[in-house]
Short mmCIF file of C-alpha atoms in Angstrom, two decimals:
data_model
loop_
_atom_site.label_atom_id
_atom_site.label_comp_id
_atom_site.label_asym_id
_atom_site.label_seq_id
_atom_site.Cartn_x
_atom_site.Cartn_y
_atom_site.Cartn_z
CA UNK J 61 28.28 220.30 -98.06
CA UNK J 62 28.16 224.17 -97.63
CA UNK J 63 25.16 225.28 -95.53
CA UNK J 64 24.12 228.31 -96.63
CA UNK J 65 22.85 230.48 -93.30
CA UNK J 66 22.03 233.37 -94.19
CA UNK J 67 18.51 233.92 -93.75
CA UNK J 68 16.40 234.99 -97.01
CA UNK J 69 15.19 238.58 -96.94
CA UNK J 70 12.17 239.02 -98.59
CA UNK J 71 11.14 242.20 -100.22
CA UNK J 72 8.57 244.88 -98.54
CA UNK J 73 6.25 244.13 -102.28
CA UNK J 74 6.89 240.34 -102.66
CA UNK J 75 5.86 239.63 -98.32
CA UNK J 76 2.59 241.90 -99.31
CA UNK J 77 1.82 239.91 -102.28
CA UNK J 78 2.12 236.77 -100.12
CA UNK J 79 -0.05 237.76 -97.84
CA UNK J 80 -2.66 238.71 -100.09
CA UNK J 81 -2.58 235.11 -102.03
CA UNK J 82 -2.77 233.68 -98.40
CA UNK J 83 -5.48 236.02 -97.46
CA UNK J 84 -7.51 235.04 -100.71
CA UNK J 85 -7.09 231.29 -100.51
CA UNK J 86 -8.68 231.05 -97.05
CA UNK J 87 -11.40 233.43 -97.87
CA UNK J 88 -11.84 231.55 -100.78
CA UNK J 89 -12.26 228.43 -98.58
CA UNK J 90 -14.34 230.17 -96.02
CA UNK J 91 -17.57 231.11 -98.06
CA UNK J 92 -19.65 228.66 -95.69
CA UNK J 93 -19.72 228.91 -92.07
CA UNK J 94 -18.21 225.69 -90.69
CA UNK J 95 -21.20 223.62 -89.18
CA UNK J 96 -20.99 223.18 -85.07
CA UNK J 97 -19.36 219.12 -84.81
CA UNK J 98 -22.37 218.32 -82.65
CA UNK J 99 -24.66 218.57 -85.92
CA UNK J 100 -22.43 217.07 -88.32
CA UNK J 101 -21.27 213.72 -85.80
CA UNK J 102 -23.74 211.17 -86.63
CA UNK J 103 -26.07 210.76 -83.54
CA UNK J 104 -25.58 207.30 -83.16
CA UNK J 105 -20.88 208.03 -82.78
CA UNK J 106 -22.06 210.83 -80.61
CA UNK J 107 -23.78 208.22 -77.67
CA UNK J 108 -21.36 205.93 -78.04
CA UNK J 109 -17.85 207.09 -78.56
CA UNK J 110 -15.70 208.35 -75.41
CA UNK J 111 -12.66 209.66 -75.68
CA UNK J 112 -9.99 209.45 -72.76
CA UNK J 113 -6.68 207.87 -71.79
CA UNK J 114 -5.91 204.30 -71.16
CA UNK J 115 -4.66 205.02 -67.37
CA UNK J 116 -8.13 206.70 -66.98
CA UNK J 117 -9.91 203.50 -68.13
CA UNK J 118 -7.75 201.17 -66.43
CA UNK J 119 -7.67 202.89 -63.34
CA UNK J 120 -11.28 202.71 -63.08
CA UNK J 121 -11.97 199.33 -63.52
CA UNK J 122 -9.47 198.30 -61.34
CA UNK J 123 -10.20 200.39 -58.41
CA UNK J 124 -14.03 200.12 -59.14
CA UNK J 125 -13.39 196.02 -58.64
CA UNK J 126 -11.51 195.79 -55.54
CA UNK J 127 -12.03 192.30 -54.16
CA UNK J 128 -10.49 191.36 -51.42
CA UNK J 129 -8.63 187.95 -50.45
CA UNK J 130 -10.30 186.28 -47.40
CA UNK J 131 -6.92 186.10 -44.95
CA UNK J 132 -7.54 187.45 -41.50
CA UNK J 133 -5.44 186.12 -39.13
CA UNK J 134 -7.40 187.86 -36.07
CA UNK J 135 -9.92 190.32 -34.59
CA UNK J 136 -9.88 193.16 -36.56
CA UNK J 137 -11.61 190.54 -39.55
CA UNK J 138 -14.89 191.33 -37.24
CA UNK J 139 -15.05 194.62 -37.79
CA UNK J 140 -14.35 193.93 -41.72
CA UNK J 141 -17.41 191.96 -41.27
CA UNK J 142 -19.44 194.85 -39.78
CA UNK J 143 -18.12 196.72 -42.85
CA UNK J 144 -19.39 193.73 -44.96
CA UNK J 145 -23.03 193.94 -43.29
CA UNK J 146 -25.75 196.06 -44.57
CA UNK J 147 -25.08 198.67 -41.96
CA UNK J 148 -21.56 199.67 -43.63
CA UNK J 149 -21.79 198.09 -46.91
CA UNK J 150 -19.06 198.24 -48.71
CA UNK J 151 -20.88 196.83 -51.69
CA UNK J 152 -21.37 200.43 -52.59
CA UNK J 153 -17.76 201.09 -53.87
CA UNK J 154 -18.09 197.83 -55.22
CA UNK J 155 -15.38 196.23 -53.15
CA UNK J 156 -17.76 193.39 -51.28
CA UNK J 157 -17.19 190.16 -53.54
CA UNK J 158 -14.79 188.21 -50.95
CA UNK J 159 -12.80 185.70 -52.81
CA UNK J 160 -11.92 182.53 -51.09
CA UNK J 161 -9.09 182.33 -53.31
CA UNK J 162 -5.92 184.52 -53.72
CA UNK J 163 -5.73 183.78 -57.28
CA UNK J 164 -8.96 185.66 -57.75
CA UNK J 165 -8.16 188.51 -55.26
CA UNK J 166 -6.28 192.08 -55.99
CA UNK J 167 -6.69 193.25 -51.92
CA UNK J 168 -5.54 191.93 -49.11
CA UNK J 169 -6.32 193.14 -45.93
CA UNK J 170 -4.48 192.31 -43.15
CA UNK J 171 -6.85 191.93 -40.09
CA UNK J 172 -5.26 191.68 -37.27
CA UNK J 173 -2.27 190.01 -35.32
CA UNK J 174 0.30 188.25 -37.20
CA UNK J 175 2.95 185.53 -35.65
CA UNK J 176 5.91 184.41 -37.02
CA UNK J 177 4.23 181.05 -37.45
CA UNK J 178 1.59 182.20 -39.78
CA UNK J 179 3.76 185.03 -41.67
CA UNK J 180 4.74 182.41 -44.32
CA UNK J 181 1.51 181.63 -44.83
CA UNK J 182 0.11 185.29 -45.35
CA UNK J 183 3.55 185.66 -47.77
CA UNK J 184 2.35 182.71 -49.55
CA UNK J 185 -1.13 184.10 -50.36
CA UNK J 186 0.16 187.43 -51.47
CA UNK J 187 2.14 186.01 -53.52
CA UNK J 188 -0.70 183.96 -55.20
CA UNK J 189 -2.63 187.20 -55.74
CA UNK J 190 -1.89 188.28 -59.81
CA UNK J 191 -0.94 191.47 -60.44
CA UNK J 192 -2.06 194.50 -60.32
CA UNK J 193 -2.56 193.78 -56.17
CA UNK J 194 -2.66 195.99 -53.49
CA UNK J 195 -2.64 195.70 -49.43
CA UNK J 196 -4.06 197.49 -46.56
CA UNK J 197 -2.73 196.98 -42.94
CA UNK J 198 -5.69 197.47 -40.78
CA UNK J 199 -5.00 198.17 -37.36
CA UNK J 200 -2.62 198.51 -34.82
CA UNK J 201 -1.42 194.86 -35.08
CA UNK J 202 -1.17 195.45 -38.29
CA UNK J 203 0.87 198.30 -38.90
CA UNK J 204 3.08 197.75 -36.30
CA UNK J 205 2.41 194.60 -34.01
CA UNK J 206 0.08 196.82 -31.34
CA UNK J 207 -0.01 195.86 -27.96
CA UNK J 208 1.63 192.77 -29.00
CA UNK J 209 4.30 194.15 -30.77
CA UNK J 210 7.24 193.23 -28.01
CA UNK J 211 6.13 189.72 -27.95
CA UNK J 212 8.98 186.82 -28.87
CA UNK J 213 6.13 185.27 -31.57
CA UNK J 214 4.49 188.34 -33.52
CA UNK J 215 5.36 190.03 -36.50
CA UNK J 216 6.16 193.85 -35.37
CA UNK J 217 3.97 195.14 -39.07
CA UNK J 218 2.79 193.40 -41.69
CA UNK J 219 5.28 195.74 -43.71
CA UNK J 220 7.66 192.91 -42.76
CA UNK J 221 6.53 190.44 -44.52
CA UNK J 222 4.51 192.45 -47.77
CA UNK J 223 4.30 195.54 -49.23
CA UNK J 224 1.78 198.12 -47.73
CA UNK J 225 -0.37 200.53 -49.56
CA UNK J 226 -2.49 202.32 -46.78
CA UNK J 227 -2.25 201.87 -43.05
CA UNK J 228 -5.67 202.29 -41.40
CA UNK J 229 -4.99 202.94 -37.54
CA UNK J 230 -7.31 201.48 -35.06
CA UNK J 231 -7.85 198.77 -32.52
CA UNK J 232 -9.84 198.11 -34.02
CA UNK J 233 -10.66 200.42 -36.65
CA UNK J 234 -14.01 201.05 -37.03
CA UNK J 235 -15.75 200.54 -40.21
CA UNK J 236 -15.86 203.87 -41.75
CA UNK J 237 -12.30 204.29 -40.77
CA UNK J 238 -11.80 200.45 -43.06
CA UNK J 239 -13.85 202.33 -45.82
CA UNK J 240 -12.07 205.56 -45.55
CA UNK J 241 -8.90 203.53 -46.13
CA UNK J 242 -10.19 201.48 -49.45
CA UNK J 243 -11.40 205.13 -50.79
CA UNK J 244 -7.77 206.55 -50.29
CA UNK J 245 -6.23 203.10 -51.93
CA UNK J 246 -8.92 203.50 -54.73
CA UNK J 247 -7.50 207.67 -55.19
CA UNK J 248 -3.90 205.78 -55.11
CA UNK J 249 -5.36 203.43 -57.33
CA UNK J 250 -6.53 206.41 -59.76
CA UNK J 251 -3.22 208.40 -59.59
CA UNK J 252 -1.05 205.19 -60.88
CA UNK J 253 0.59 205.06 -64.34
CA UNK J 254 0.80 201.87 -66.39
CA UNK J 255 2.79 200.59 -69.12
CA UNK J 256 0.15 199.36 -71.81
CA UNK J 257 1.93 196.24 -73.78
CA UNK J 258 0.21 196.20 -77.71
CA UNK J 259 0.50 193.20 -79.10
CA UNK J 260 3.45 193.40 -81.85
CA UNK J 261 2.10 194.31 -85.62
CA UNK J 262 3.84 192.07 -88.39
CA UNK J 263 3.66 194.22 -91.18
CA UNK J 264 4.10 192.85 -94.86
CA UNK J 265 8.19 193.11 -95.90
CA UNK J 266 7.99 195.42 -98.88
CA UNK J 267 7.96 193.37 -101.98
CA UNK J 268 8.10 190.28 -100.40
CA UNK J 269 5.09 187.54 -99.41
CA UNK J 270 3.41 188.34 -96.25
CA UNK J 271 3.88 185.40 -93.66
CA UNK D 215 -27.65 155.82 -7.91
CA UNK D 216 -24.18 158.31 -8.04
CA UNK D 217 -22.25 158.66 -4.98
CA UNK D 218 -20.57 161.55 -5.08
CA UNK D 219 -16.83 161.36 -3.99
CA UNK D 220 -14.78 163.86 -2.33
CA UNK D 221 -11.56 164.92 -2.88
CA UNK D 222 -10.54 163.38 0.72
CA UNK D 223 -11.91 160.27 -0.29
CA UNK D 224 -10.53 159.89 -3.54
CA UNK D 225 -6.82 160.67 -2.53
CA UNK D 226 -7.48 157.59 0.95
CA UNK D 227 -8.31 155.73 -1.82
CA UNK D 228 -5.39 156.39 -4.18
CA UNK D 229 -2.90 156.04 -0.74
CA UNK D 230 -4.28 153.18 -0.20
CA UNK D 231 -3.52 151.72 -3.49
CA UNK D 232 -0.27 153.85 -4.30
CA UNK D 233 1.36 153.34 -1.07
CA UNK D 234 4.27 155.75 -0.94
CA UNK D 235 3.63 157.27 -4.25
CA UNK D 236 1.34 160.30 -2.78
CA UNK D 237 3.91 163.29 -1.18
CA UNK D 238 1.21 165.64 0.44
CA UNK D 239 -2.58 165.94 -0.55
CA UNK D 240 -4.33 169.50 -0.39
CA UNK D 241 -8.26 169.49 0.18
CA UNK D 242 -8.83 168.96 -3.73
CA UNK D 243 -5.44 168.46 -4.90
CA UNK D 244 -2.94 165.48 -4.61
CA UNK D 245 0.59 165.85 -5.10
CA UNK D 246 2.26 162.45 -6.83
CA UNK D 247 5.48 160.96 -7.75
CA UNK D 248 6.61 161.77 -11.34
CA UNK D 249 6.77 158.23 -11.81
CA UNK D 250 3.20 157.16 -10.58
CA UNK D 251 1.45 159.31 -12.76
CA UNK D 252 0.62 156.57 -15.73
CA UNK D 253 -0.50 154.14 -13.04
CA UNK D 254 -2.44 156.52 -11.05
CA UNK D 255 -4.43 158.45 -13.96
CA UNK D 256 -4.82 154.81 -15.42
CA UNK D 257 -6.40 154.07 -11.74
CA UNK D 258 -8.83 156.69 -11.69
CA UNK D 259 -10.04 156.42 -14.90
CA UNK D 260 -10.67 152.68 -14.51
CA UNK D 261 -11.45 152.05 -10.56
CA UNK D 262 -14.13 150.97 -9.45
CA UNK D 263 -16.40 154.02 -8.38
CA UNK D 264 -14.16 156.20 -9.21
CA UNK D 265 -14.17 156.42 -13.21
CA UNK D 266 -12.45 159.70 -14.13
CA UNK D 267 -13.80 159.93 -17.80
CA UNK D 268 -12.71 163.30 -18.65
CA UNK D 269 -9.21 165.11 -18.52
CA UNK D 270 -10.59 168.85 -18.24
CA UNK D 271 -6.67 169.78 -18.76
CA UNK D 272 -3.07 169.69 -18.16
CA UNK D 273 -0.83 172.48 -17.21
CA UNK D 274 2.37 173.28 -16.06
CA UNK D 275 3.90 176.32 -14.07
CA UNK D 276 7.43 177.64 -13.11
CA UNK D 277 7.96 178.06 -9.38
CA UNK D 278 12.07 178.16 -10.04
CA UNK D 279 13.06 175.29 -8.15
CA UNK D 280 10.44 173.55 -9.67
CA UNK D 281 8.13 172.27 -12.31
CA UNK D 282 4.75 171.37 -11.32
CA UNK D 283 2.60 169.61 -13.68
CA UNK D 284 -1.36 169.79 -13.02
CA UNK D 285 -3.75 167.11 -14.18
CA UNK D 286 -7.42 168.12 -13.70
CA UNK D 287 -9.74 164.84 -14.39
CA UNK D 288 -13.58 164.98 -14.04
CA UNK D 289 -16.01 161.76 -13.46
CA UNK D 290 -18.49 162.88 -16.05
CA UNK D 291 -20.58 159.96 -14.19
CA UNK D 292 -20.14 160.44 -11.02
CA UNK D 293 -19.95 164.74 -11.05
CA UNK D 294 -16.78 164.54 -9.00
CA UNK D 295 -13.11 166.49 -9.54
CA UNK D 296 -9.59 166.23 -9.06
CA UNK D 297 -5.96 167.88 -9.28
CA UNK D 298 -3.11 165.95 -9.67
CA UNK D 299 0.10 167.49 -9.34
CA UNK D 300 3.61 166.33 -10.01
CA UNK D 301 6.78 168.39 -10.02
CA UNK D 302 10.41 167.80 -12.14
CA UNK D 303 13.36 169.46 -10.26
CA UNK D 304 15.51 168.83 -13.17
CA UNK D 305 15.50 172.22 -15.09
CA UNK D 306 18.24 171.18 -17.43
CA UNK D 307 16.14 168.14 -18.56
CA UNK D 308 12.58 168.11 -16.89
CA UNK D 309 10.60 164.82 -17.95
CA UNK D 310 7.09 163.84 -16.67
CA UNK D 311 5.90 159.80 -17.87
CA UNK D 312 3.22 161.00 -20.78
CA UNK D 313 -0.30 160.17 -19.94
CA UNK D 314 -1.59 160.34 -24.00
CA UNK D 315 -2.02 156.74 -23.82
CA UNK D 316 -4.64 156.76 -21.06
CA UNK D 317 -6.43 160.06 -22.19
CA UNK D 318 -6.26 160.84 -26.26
CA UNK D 319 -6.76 164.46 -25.71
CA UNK D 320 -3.48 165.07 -23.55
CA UNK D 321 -1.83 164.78 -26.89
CA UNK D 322 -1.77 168.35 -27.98
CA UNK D 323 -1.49 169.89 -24.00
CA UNK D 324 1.64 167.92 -23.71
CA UNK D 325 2.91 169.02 -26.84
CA UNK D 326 2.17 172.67 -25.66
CA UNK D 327 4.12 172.21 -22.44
CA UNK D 328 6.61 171.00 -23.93
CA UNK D 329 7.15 173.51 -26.74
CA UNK D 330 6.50 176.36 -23.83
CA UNK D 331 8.28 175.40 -20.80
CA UNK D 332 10.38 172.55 -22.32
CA UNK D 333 9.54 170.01 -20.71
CA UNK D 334 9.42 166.16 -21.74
CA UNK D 335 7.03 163.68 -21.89
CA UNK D 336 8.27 160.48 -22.09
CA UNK D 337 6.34 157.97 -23.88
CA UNK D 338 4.23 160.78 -26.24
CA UNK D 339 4.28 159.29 -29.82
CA UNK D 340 4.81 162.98 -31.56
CA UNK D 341 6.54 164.93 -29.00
CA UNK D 342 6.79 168.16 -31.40
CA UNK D 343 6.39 172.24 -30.63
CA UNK D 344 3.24 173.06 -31.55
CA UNK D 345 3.02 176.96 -30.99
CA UNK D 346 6.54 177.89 -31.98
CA UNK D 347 8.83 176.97 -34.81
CA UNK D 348 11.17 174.21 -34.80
CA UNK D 349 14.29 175.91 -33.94
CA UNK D 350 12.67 179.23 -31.56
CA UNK D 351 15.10 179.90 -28.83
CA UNK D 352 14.12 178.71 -25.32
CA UNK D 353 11.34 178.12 -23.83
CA UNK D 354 8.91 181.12 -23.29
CA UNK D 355 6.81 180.46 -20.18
CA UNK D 356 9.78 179.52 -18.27
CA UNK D 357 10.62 182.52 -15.66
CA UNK D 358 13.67 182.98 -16.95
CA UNK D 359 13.20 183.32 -20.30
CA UNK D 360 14.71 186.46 -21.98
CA UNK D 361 14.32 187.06 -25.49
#
């Protein structure tokens, strides 16, 4: 097939008179000013339509909902429960419903020292937790063994044995510094991407029954 | 009413009916023959005024050329105290006669002895680690222990 490139040259009269048929069709269409979207949305779309992007929406609920698994192996679970208390209150980033079961849980936080004895045990509940799940390592034990960290039974960082989102030094952290850490997971949280499955659409085969 | 014993009294007592058995005796503290110890715990707890109801705890510790095992047993009844001591010289195979049949709650203590300085009870029903994993290298509380 022979592709013709040359481009078309119109002439000087024939791109006027273009122009002034495109001029006159929108001014023909433009007799009414166009009313302001606010006035012409019906009131009751207006208060209840949002638009916004699925990561934005999912994001939100999930770091709004943090609740933590109930697995502290050691001290730094006190200060958690400070954080717990109505002095700290974590309630208020709605992150205080402690679940005695992993299955229920998308946090773990890792309180405290962890031996060798007990790391299959702390594997075995993070594994239990469904995804989308997230961990903190709170304290020095927990980011890297602490004071203990040389000893022939403890796990030098919980890092070892699960995956880490946000360290929060300490020993033991004090609460704000525990809350600090659950607001930068929850701005991790909000930063994520996610991979929205639809469920598949079985259209009609053209001319043919529909199953 | 409770006579209260002491520790001089108790060990006459226990030379009198151990004969041999006893190797030196402190002012609260009796050292006895590895072999003795069933039959002398089994004595306290049972003889008459004597009636050692309560083993506060055992413990062992490394002097190198030695174990030493420590009983401490409490008459509840009669508000009186005692150590017993025992040492192993074996360090390749240290063994002590187990005591779990006398008192029930030795049953965990000897299993932590065992799993920390390695060494055996003979006699305990479920002679098992208890702190460390079946298969941890060594014995930790031992002095010589390098990991």
């Amino acid at each position: 097939m022979e592709m013709n490139l040359k481009p078309r040259i119109y002439e000087p009269d024939e791109l006027d008179r273009h122009e002034a048929e495109s001029i006159a069709a929108l001014k023909a269409k433009s007799q009414l000013p166009i009313p302001d979207p606010d006035d012409w949305l019906d009131e009751e779309i207006k208060r209840n339509v949002l638009l916004t992007t699925a990561d934005a929406v999912l994001n939100w609920a999930r770091r709004s909902s943090l609740w933590p698994v109930i697995c502290f192996p050691a001290c730094c679970a006190f200060e958690f429960i400070a954080a717990e208390g109505p002095r700290f209150d974590i309630s208020r980033f709605g992150m205080e419903i402690l679940r005695a079961s992993p299955r229920q849980a998308d946090l773990m936080i890792t309180a405290g020292t962890l031996t060798w004895k007990m790391a299959p045990v702390v594997r075995r509940v993070y594994e239990q937790m469904p995804e989308p799940k997230w961990v903190i390592a709170m304290g020095a034990c927990a980011i890297s063994g602490g004071i203990f960290r040389s000893s022939y039974a403890v796990v030098p960082g919980y890092n070892r044995i699960v995956p880490v989102d946000v360290y929060v030094p300490g020993c033991p952290p004090r609460p704000e510094a525990l809350i600090h850490g659950i607001r930068l997971l929850q701005k991790k949280i909000a930063r994520q991407k996610n991979r929205i499955q639809l469920p598949e659409i079985r259209l009609p085969k053209p001319g043919g029954k529909s199953r | 009413m409770t006579v209260i014993l002491k520790a001089k009294d108790i060990i006459a007592r226990l030379s009198e009916k151990f004969p041999g058995c006893l190797a030196e005796a402190g002012t609260d503290s009796v050292l006895v023959e590895a072999a003795a110890i069933p039959a002398v715990v089994q004595y306290l707890r049972e003889g008459e005024g004597l009636e050692f109801d309560y083993l506060n705890f055992i413990t062992a510790v490394d002097y190198y050329q030695y174990f030493e095992v420590v009983y401490h047993l409490t008459s509840l009844k009669h508000n009186h105290a005692i150590f017993l001591k025992t040492r192993c010289y074996d360090r390749e195979n240290p063994s002590v006669p187990s005591v779990v049949g006398i008192f029930q709650g030795a049953d965990f203590q000897e299993r932590e002895i065992y799993d920390l300085f390695g060494i055996k009870f003979e006699g305990h029903p479920d002679l098992r680690r208890i702190f460390l994993w079946e298969g941890f290298p060594g014995h930790p509380l031992r002095k010589d222990f390098n990991q």
